[in-house]
């Protein structure tokens, strides 16, 4: 059982996995399922049992309902989950509580209920402003529903919204991507995530003949996103994420800063002081074993080299870069000693810059960052 609040950072993030969907998207390889909404009651009960087995007293400043489509859960199930969390965790007064929401799955009344339960941030799966592109992705909403979703959220009192966008789609042109960026900015969310389509094994897309844009076109699309969103007042704070000042996703920053987080639900991951845990993904097995050790797919302890590499690798994905002082504090050694080779190499080439105690990628290197970050794996 994952216990030991004393082992964790003082403030943690909580991830809650909700695996229900109305329809599985053609590109999706997440642990989500359609046609099983009738099991949400027993799944909620299992999720609450898993949470109740955690040791009391940890403080949390972010909660994230991911999926799947969490807004498909009945209000009473969401209330039960939030009650279970509040009984086991001390929530910070400004705790960021995010719920993923697909357009068409929550109206204004529903969103008012979410606000009443403490949800204060929505991440809306817009993906594209072009209905034809949405259809090709297997999405079940249209752009008009995205617009209505944002309007309902604002009317219900949400002052912190994020939109997810995708580029590099089948048959997508740069002009079509620009229209999506402009439409998204016009909706004025506080946060935007822009992800390049990746065709994953096991998905319907992997079995289809797709006319995907060439790599250089996808690179142009990424650069266009940075340009257009910066002009609209959004700051890129991570490779794929943009926010109005002060509206960065607190929960996602937990991952990139290598801070502790605990995941509950089928297929959820946790990381506590370099110890990794993952729950079983299959719903029936999770429900059966949610309160015992058999719910884990694996448990591992990252060695020190792996933790140092991860700190640098994830930190360099962000606009602020890797904090060298924090590195030395955590590992009792200077990053310049551990990573002398790659730091010297990329400083000399100008691909990595340094200001005071932070090292960061040159702005035009973010899209090809993996080629650089690979050198920081020990």
GROMACS .gro file of N, CA and C in nm, residues 10-124:
model
  345
   10UNK      N    1   0.628   1.809   0.111
   10UNK     CA    2   0.530   1.870   0.200
   10UNK      C    3   0.397   1.891   0.131
   11UNK      N    4   0.400   1.932   0.004
   11UNK     CA    5   0.277   1.956  -0.072
   11UNK      C    6   0.281   1.869  -0.198
   12UNK      N    7   0.175   1.794  -0.222
   12UNK     CA    8   0.172   1.701  -0.334
   12UNK      C    9   0.061   1.736  -0.431
   13UNK      N   10   0.064   1.672  -0.547
   13UNK     CA   11  -0.045   1.679  -0.643
   13UNK      C   12  -0.121   1.547  -0.643
   14UNK      N   13  -0.249   1.553  -0.672
   14UNK     CA   14  -0.334   1.433  -0.675
   14UNK      C   15  -0.392   1.419  -0.815
   15UNK      N   16  -0.378   1.299  -0.872
   15UNK     CA   17  -0.439   1.269  -1.001
   15UNK      C   18  -0.548   1.164  -0.980
   16UNK      N   19  -0.666   1.186  -1.039
   16UNK     CA   20  -0.779   1.095  -1.027
   16UNK      C   21  -0.820   1.052  -1.168
   17UNK      N   22  -0.807   0.922  -1.197
   17UNK     CA   23  -0.835   0.876  -1.333
   17UNK      C   24  -0.979   0.829  -1.347
   18UNK      N   25  -1.048   0.887  -1.444
   18UNK     CA   26  -1.187   0.852  -1.475
   18UNK      C   27  -1.189   0.795  -1.617
   19UNK      N   28  -1.209   0.664  -1.635
   19UNK     CA   29  -1.182   0.600  -1.765
   19UNK      C   30  -1.301   0.593  -1.861
   20UNK      N   31  -1.407   0.669  -1.837
   20UNK     CA   32  -1.528   0.655  -1.917
   20UNK      C   33  -1.531   0.754  -2.035
   21UNK      N   34  -1.573   0.704  -2.151
   21UNK     CA   35  -1.591   0.788  -2.270
   21UNK      C   36  -1.721   0.750  -2.339
   22UNK      N   37  -1.780   0.846  -2.410
   22UNK     CA   38  -1.895   0.814  -2.494
   22UNK      C   39  -1.851   0.740  -2.619
   23UNK      N   40  -1.735   0.781  -2.672
   23UNK     CA   41  -1.680   0.716  -2.791
   23UNK      C   42  -1.529   0.732  -2.788
   24UNK      N   43  -1.459   0.627  -2.820
   24UNK     CA   44  -1.313   0.629  -2.820
   24UNK      C   45  -1.264   0.700  -2.946
   25UNK      N   46  -1.178   0.800  -2.929
   25UNK     CA   47  -1.123   0.871  -3.045
   25UNK      C   48  -1.026   0.780  -3.121
   26UNK      N   49  -1.011   0.805  -3.249
   26UNK     CA   50  -0.933   0.717  -3.335
   26UNK      C   51  -0.784   0.719  -3.305
   27UNK      N   52  -0.736   0.825  -3.241
   27UNK     CA   53  -0.593   0.840  -3.213
   27UNK      C   54  -0.558   0.804  -3.068
   28UNK      N   55  -0.658   0.778  -2.986
   28UNK     CA   56  -0.638   0.773  -2.840
   28UNK      C   57  -0.583   0.640  -2.794
   29UNK      N   58  -0.473   0.645  -2.714
   29UNK     CA   59  -0.421   0.524  -2.650
   29UNK      C   60  -0.425   0.536  -2.498
   30UNK      N   61  -0.505   0.631  -2.447
   30UNK     CA   62  -0.521   0.645  -2.303
   30UNK      C   63  -0.604   0.529  -2.249
   31UNK      N   64  -0.598   0.508  -2.119
   31UNK     CA   65  -0.674   0.402  -2.055
   31UNK      C   66  -0.818   0.448  -2.037
   32UNK      N   67  -0.896   0.439  -2.144
   32UNK     CA   68  -1.035   0.484  -2.142
   32UNK      C   69  -1.120   0.390  -2.226
   33UNK      N   70  -1.250   0.386  -2.193
   33UNK     CA   71  -1.339   0.288  -2.253
   33UNK      C   72  -1.475   0.349  -2.280
   34UNK      N   73  -1.535   0.309  -2.390
   34UNK     CA   74  -1.673   0.348  -2.418
   34UNK      C   75  -1.765   0.230  -2.388
   35UNK      N   76  -1.893   0.259  -2.368
   35UNK     CA   77  -1.991   0.152  -2.348
   35UNK      C   78  -1.995   0.093  -2.210
   36UNK      N   79  -1.927   0.154  -2.110
   36UNK     CA   80  -1.928   0.098  -1.975
   36UNK      C   81  -1.974   0.201  -1.871
   37UNK      N   82  -2.049   0.301  -1.915
   37UNK     CA   83  -2.095   0.403  -1.821
   37UNK      C   84  -2.176   0.344  -1.707
   38UNK      N   85  -2.239   0.230  -1.730
   38UNK     CA   86  -2.317   0.166  -1.625
   38UNK      C   87  -2.234   0.120  -1.507
   39UNK      N   88  -2.100   0.120  -1.522
   39UNK     CA   89  -2.013   0.076  -1.413
   39UNK      C   90  -1.958   0.191  -1.330
   40UNK      N   91  -2.004   0.311  -1.358
   40UNK     CA   92  -1.942   0.424  -1.288
   40UNK      C   93  -1.967   0.422  -1.138
   41UNK      N   94  -2.079   0.367  -1.094
   41UNK     CA   95  -2.105   0.359  -0.950
   41UNK      C   96  -2.006   0.270  -0.879
   42UNK      N   97  -1.983   0.150  -0.932
   42UNK     CA   98  -1.889   0.059  -0.867
   42UNK      C   99  -1.745   0.108  -0.883
   43UNK      N  100  -1.717   0.175  -0.995
   43UNK     CA  101  -1.582   0.230  -1.011
   43UNK      C  102  -1.558   0.342  -0.910
   44UNK      N  103  -1.655   0.429  -0.893
   44UNK     CA  104  -1.642   0.537  -0.795
   44UNK      C  105  -1.619   0.481  -0.655
   45UNK      N  106  -1.695   0.378  -0.620
   45UNK     CA  107  -1.678   0.316  -0.488
   45UNK      C  108  -1.538   0.260  -0.472
   46UNK      N  109  -1.485   0.197  -0.578
   46UNK     CA  110  -1.350   0.143  -0.572
   46UNK      C  111  -1.247   0.255  -0.559
   47UNK      N  112  -1.265   0.362  -0.636
   47UNK     CA  113  -1.173   0.475  -0.629
   47UNK      C  114  -1.171   0.534  -0.488
   48UNK      N  115  -1.288   0.547  -0.428
   48UNK     CA  116  -1.295   0.600  -0.291
   48UNK      C  117  -1.229   0.506  -0.192
   49UNK      N  118  -1.241   0.375  -0.213
   49UNK     CA  119  -1.175   0.279  -0.124
   49UNK      C  120  -1.024   0.291  -0.135
   50UNK      N  121  -0.974   0.310  -0.258
   50UNK     CA  122  -0.829   0.327  -0.274
   50UNK      C  123  -0.782   0.452  -0.202
   51UNK      N  124  -0.854   0.562  -0.218
   51UNK     CA  125  -0.817   0.687  -0.152
   51UNK      C  126  -0.821   0.671   0.000
   52UNK      N  127  -0.923   0.602   0.051
   52UNK     CA  128  -0.938   0.588   0.196
   52UNK      C  129  -0.826   0.506   0.258
   53UNK      N  130  -0.755   0.425   0.176
   53UNK     CA  131  -0.645   0.348   0.228
   53UNK      C  132  -0.515   0.424   0.239
   54UNK      N  133  -0.516   0.548   0.193
   54UNK     CA  134  -0.394   0.630   0.200
   54UNK      C  135  -0.380   0.689   0.340
   55UNK      N  136  -0.257   0.711   0.380
   55UNK     CA  137  -0.231   0.765   0.513
   55UNK      C  138  -0.277   0.910   0.523
   56UNK      N  139  -0.334   0.945   0.638
   56UNK     CA  140  -0.385   1.081   0.660
   56UNK      C  141  -0.272   1.183   0.664
   57UNK      N  142  -0.308   1.308   0.634
   57UNK     CA  143  -0.223   1.420   0.672
   57UNK      C  144  -0.144   1.488   0.563
   58UNK      N  145  -0.134   1.430   0.444
   58UNK     CA  146  -0.060   1.497   0.337
   58UNK      C  147  -0.134   1.623   0.293
   59UNK      N  148  -0.059   1.724   0.257
   59UNK     CA  149  -0.117   1.848   0.205
   59UNK      C  150  -0.112   1.846   0.053
   60UNK      N  151  -0.219   1.892  -0.010
   60UNK     CA  152  -0.225   1.892  -0.157
   60UNK      C  153  -0.262   2.030  -0.208
   61UNK      N  154  -0.195   2.074  -0.315
   61UNK     CA  155  -0.227   2.204  -0.373
   61UNK      C  156  -0.279   2.191  -0.516
   62UNK      N  157  -0.292   2.067  -0.566
   62UNK     CA  158  -0.352   2.047  -0.698
   62UNK      C  159  -0.422   1.911  -0.703
   63UNK      N  160  -0.537   1.910  -0.767
   63UNK     CA  161  -0.612   1.787  -0.793
   63UNK      C  162  -0.651   1.790  -0.940
   64UNK      N  163  -0.636   1.676  -1.006
   64UNK     CA  164  -0.664   1.672  -1.150
   64UNK      C  165  -0.748   1.549  -1.182
   65UNK      N  166  -0.870   1.572  -1.229
   65UNK     CA  167  -0.956   1.465  -1.280
   65UNK      C  168  -0.926   1.446  -1.428
   66UNK      N  169  -0.861   1.334  -1.463
   66UNK     CA  170  -0.829   1.308  -1.602
   66UNK      C  171  -0.900   1.185  -1.653
   67UNK      N  172  -0.888   1.161  -1.784
   67UNK     CA  173  -0.962   1.047  -1.837
   67UNK      C  174  -0.912   1.003  -1.973
   68UNK      N  175  -1.009   0.948  -2.052
   68UNK     CA  176  -1.150   0.950  -2.029
   68UNK      C  177  -1.214   1.088  -2.033
   69UNK      N  178  -1.340   1.087  -1.996
   69UNK     CA  179  -1.419   1.209  -1.989
   69UNK      C  180  -1.481   1.220  -1.850
   70UNK      N  181  -1.412   1.284  -1.756
   70UNK     CA  182  -1.462   1.291  -1.618
   70UNK      C  183  -1.599   1.355  -1.604
   71UNK      N  184  -1.634   1.447  -1.696
   71UNK     CA  185  -1.764   1.514  -1.684
   71UNK      C  186  -1.880   1.419  -1.715
   72UNK      N  187  -1.853   1.294  -1.753
   72UNK     CA  188  -1.960   1.196  -1.770
   72UNK      C  189  -2.005   1.138  -1.636
   73UNK      N  190  -1.924   1.155  -1.532
   73UNK     CA  191  -1.962   1.104  -1.400
   73UNK      C  192  -2.084   1.178  -1.346
   74UNK      N  193  -2.173   1.105  -1.279
   74UNK     CA  194  -2.286   1.168  -1.212
   74UNK      C  195  -2.234   1.261  -1.102
   75UNK      N  196  -2.309   1.367  -1.076
   75UNK     CA  197  -2.268   1.465  -0.975
   75UNK      C  198  -2.243   1.400  -0.840
   76UNK      N  199  -2.329   1.305  -0.801
   76UNK     CA  200  -2.312   1.241  -0.670
   76UNK      C  201  -2.184   1.160  -0.663
   77UNK      N  202  -2.140   1.104  -0.777
   77UNK     CA  203  -2.013   1.030  -0.777
   77UNK      C  204  -1.894   1.124  -0.760
   78UNK      N  205  -1.899   1.238  -0.828
   78UNK     CA  206  -1.792   1.337  -0.811
   78UNK      C  207  -1.788   1.386  -0.666
   79UNK      N  208  -1.907   1.407  -0.608
   79UNK     CA  209  -1.914   1.452  -0.469
   79UNK      C  210  -1.850   1.348  -0.376
   80UNK      N  211  -1.878   1.220  -0.401
   80UNK     CA  212  -1.820   1.114  -0.317
   80UNK      C  213  -1.668   1.113  -0.328
   81UNK      N  214  -1.616   1.130  -0.449
   81UNK     CA  215  -1.471   1.130  -0.469
   81UNK      C  216  -1.407   1.249  -0.397
   82UNK      N  217  -1.467   1.367  -0.411
   82UNK     CA  218  -1.412   1.485  -0.344
   82UNK      C  219  -1.419   1.469  -0.192
   83UNK      N  220  -1.525   1.410  -0.141
   83UNK     CA  221  -1.534   1.386   0.003
   83UNK      C  222  -1.423   1.292   0.049
   84UNK      N  223  -1.398   1.187  -0.029
   84UNK     CA  224  -1.292   1.092   0.007
   84UNK      C  225  -1.156   1.160   0.009
   85UNK      N  226  -1.132   1.247  -0.090
   85UNK     CA  227  -1.004   1.319  -0.095
   85UNK      C  228  -0.990   1.411   0.026
   86UNK      N  229  -1.094   1.484   0.058
   86UNK     CA  230  -1.088   1.580   0.170
   86UNK      C  231  -1.069   1.511   0.305
   87UNK      N  232  -1.114   1.387   0.316
   87UNK     CA  233  -1.096   1.314   0.442
   87UNK      C  234  -0.951   1.270   0.462
   88UNK      N  235  -0.876   1.254   0.352
   88UNK     CA  236  -0.741   1.201   0.362
   88UNK      C  237  -0.632   1.305   0.339
   89UNK      N  238  -0.665   1.413   0.271
   89UNK     CA  239  -0.566   1.515   0.239
   89UNK      C  240  -0.608   1.651   0.294
   90UNK      N  241  -0.510   1.729   0.333
   90UNK     CA  242  -0.534   1.867   0.372
   90UNK      C  243  -0.518   1.952   0.246
   91UNK      N  244  -0.628   2.009   0.198
   91UNK     CA  245  -0.623   2.087   0.074
   91UNK      C  246  -0.583   2.231   0.104
   92UNK      N  247  -0.487   2.282   0.029
   92UNK     CA  248  -0.447   2.421   0.042
   92UNK      C  249  -0.567   2.512   0.011
   93UNK      N  250  -0.568   2.628   0.069
   93UNK     CA  251  -0.681   2.719   0.050
   93UNK      C  252  -0.698   2.759  -0.097
   94UNK      N  253  -0.588   2.760  -0.171
   94UNK     CA  254  -0.594   2.796  -0.314
   94UNK      C  255  -0.574   2.675  -0.403
   95UNK      N  256  -0.612   2.558  -0.355
   95UNK     CA  257  -0.590   2.434  -0.429
   95UNK      C  258  -0.651   2.443  -0.569
   96UNK      N  259  -0.571   2.412  -0.670
   96UNK     CA  260  -0.617   2.409  -0.809
   96UNK      C  261  -0.682   2.273  -0.834
   97UNK      N  262  -0.812   2.274  -0.867
   97UNK     CA  263  -0.886   2.150  -0.887
   97UNK      C  264  -0.940   2.149  -1.030
   98UNK      N  265  -0.875   2.071  -1.114
   98UNK     CA  266  -0.904   2.069  -1.258
   98UNK      C  267  -0.985   1.947  -1.296
   99UNK      N  268  -1.078   1.964  -1.388
   99UNK     CA  269  -1.149   1.851  -1.445
   99UNK      C  270  -1.146   1.862  -1.597
  100UNK      N  271  -1.106   1.754  -1.663
  100UNK     CA  272  -1.113   1.750  -1.808
  100UNK      C  273  -1.259   1.743  -1.853
  101UNK      N  274  -1.289   1.813  -1.961
  101UNK     CA  275  -1.428   1.824  -2.007
  101UNK      C  276  -1.430   1.823  -2.159
  102UNK      N  277  -1.506   1.732  -2.217
  102UNK     CA  278  -1.525   1.734  -2.361
  102UNK      C  279  -1.652   1.811  -2.396
  103UNK      N  280  -1.646   1.897  -2.497
  103UNK     CA  281  -1.764   1.974  -2.537
  103UNK      C  282  -1.884   1.882  -2.559
  104UNK      N  283  -1.999   1.927  -2.511
  104UNK     CA  284  -2.121   1.849  -2.527
  104UNK      C  285  -2.151   1.756  -2.413
  105UNK      N  286  -2.059   1.746  -2.314
  105UNK     CA  287  -2.081   1.654  -2.201
  105UNK      C  288  -2.118   1.725  -2.072
  106UNK      N  289  -2.126   1.859  -2.076
  106UNK     CA  290  -2.162   1.933  -1.955
  106UNK      C  291  -2.225   2.066  -1.996
  107UNK      N  292  -2.348   2.090  -1.949
  107UNK     CA  293  -2.414   2.218  -1.975
  107UNK      C  294  -2.392   2.313  -1.858
  108UNK      N  295  -2.453   2.430  -1.863
  108UNK     CA  296  -2.432   2.531  -1.759
  108UNK      C  297  -2.471   2.478  -1.621
  109UNK      N  298  -2.585   2.411  -1.611
  109UNK     CA  299  -2.629   2.357  -1.481
  109UNK      C  300  -2.527   2.259  -1.427
  110UNK      N  301  -2.478   2.174  -1.514
  110UNK     CA  302  -2.379   2.075  -1.474
  110UNK      C  303  -2.252   2.144  -1.424
  111UNK      N  304  -2.210   2.249  -1.494
  111UNK     CA  305  -2.090   2.321  -1.454
  111UNK      C  306  -2.109   2.395  -1.322
  112UNK      N  307  -2.229   2.444  -1.299
  112UNK     CA  308  -2.258   2.506  -1.169
  112UNK      C  309  -2.245   2.403  -1.057
  113UNK      N  310  -2.288   2.280  -1.084
  113UNK     CA  311  -2.270   2.173  -0.985
  113UNK      C  312  -2.123   2.146  -0.959
  114UNK      N  313  -2.043   2.147  -1.065
  114UNK     CA  314  -1.899   2.124  -1.049
  114UNK      C  315  -1.836   2.234  -0.965
  115UNK      N  316  -1.873   2.357  -0.989
  115UNK     CA  317  -1.821   2.469  -0.910
  115UNK      C  318  -1.858   2.451  -0.763
  116UNK      N  319  -1.980   2.409  -0.739
  116UNK     CA  320  -2.027   2.389  -0.601
  116UNK      C  321  -1.945   2.281  -0.530
  117UNK      N  322  -1.898   2.182  -0.605
  117UNK     CA  323  -1.819   2.074  -0.547
  117UNK      C  324  -1.671   2.110  -0.531
  118UNK      N  325  -1.634   2.229  -0.577
  118UNK     CA  326  -1.497   2.275  -0.558
  118UNK      C  327  -1.411   2.274  -0.682
  119UNK      N  328  -1.463   2.222  -0.794
  119UNK     CA  329  -1.386   2.226  -0.918
  119UNK      C  330  -1.371   2.372  -0.961
  120UNK      N  331  -1.248   2.417  -0.982
  120UNK     CA  332  -1.227   2.559  -1.015
  120UNK      C  333  -1.150   2.580  -1.145
  121UNK      N  334  -1.124   2.472  -1.218
  121UNK     CA  335  -1.054   2.483  -1.345
  121UNK      C  336  -1.104   2.373  -1.438
  122UNK      N  337  -1.131   2.408  -1.564
  122UNK     CA  338  -1.171   2.310  -1.664
  122UNK      C  339  -1.068   2.303  -1.775
  123UNK      N  340  -1.037   2.181  -1.820
  123UNK     CA  341  -0.952   2.159  -1.935
  123UNK      C  342  -1.040   2.101  -2.045
  124UNK      N  343  -1.067   2.182  -2.147
  124UNK     CA  344  -1.168   2.149  -2.249
  124UNK      C  345  -1.100   2.096  -2.375
   0.00000   0.00000   0.00000
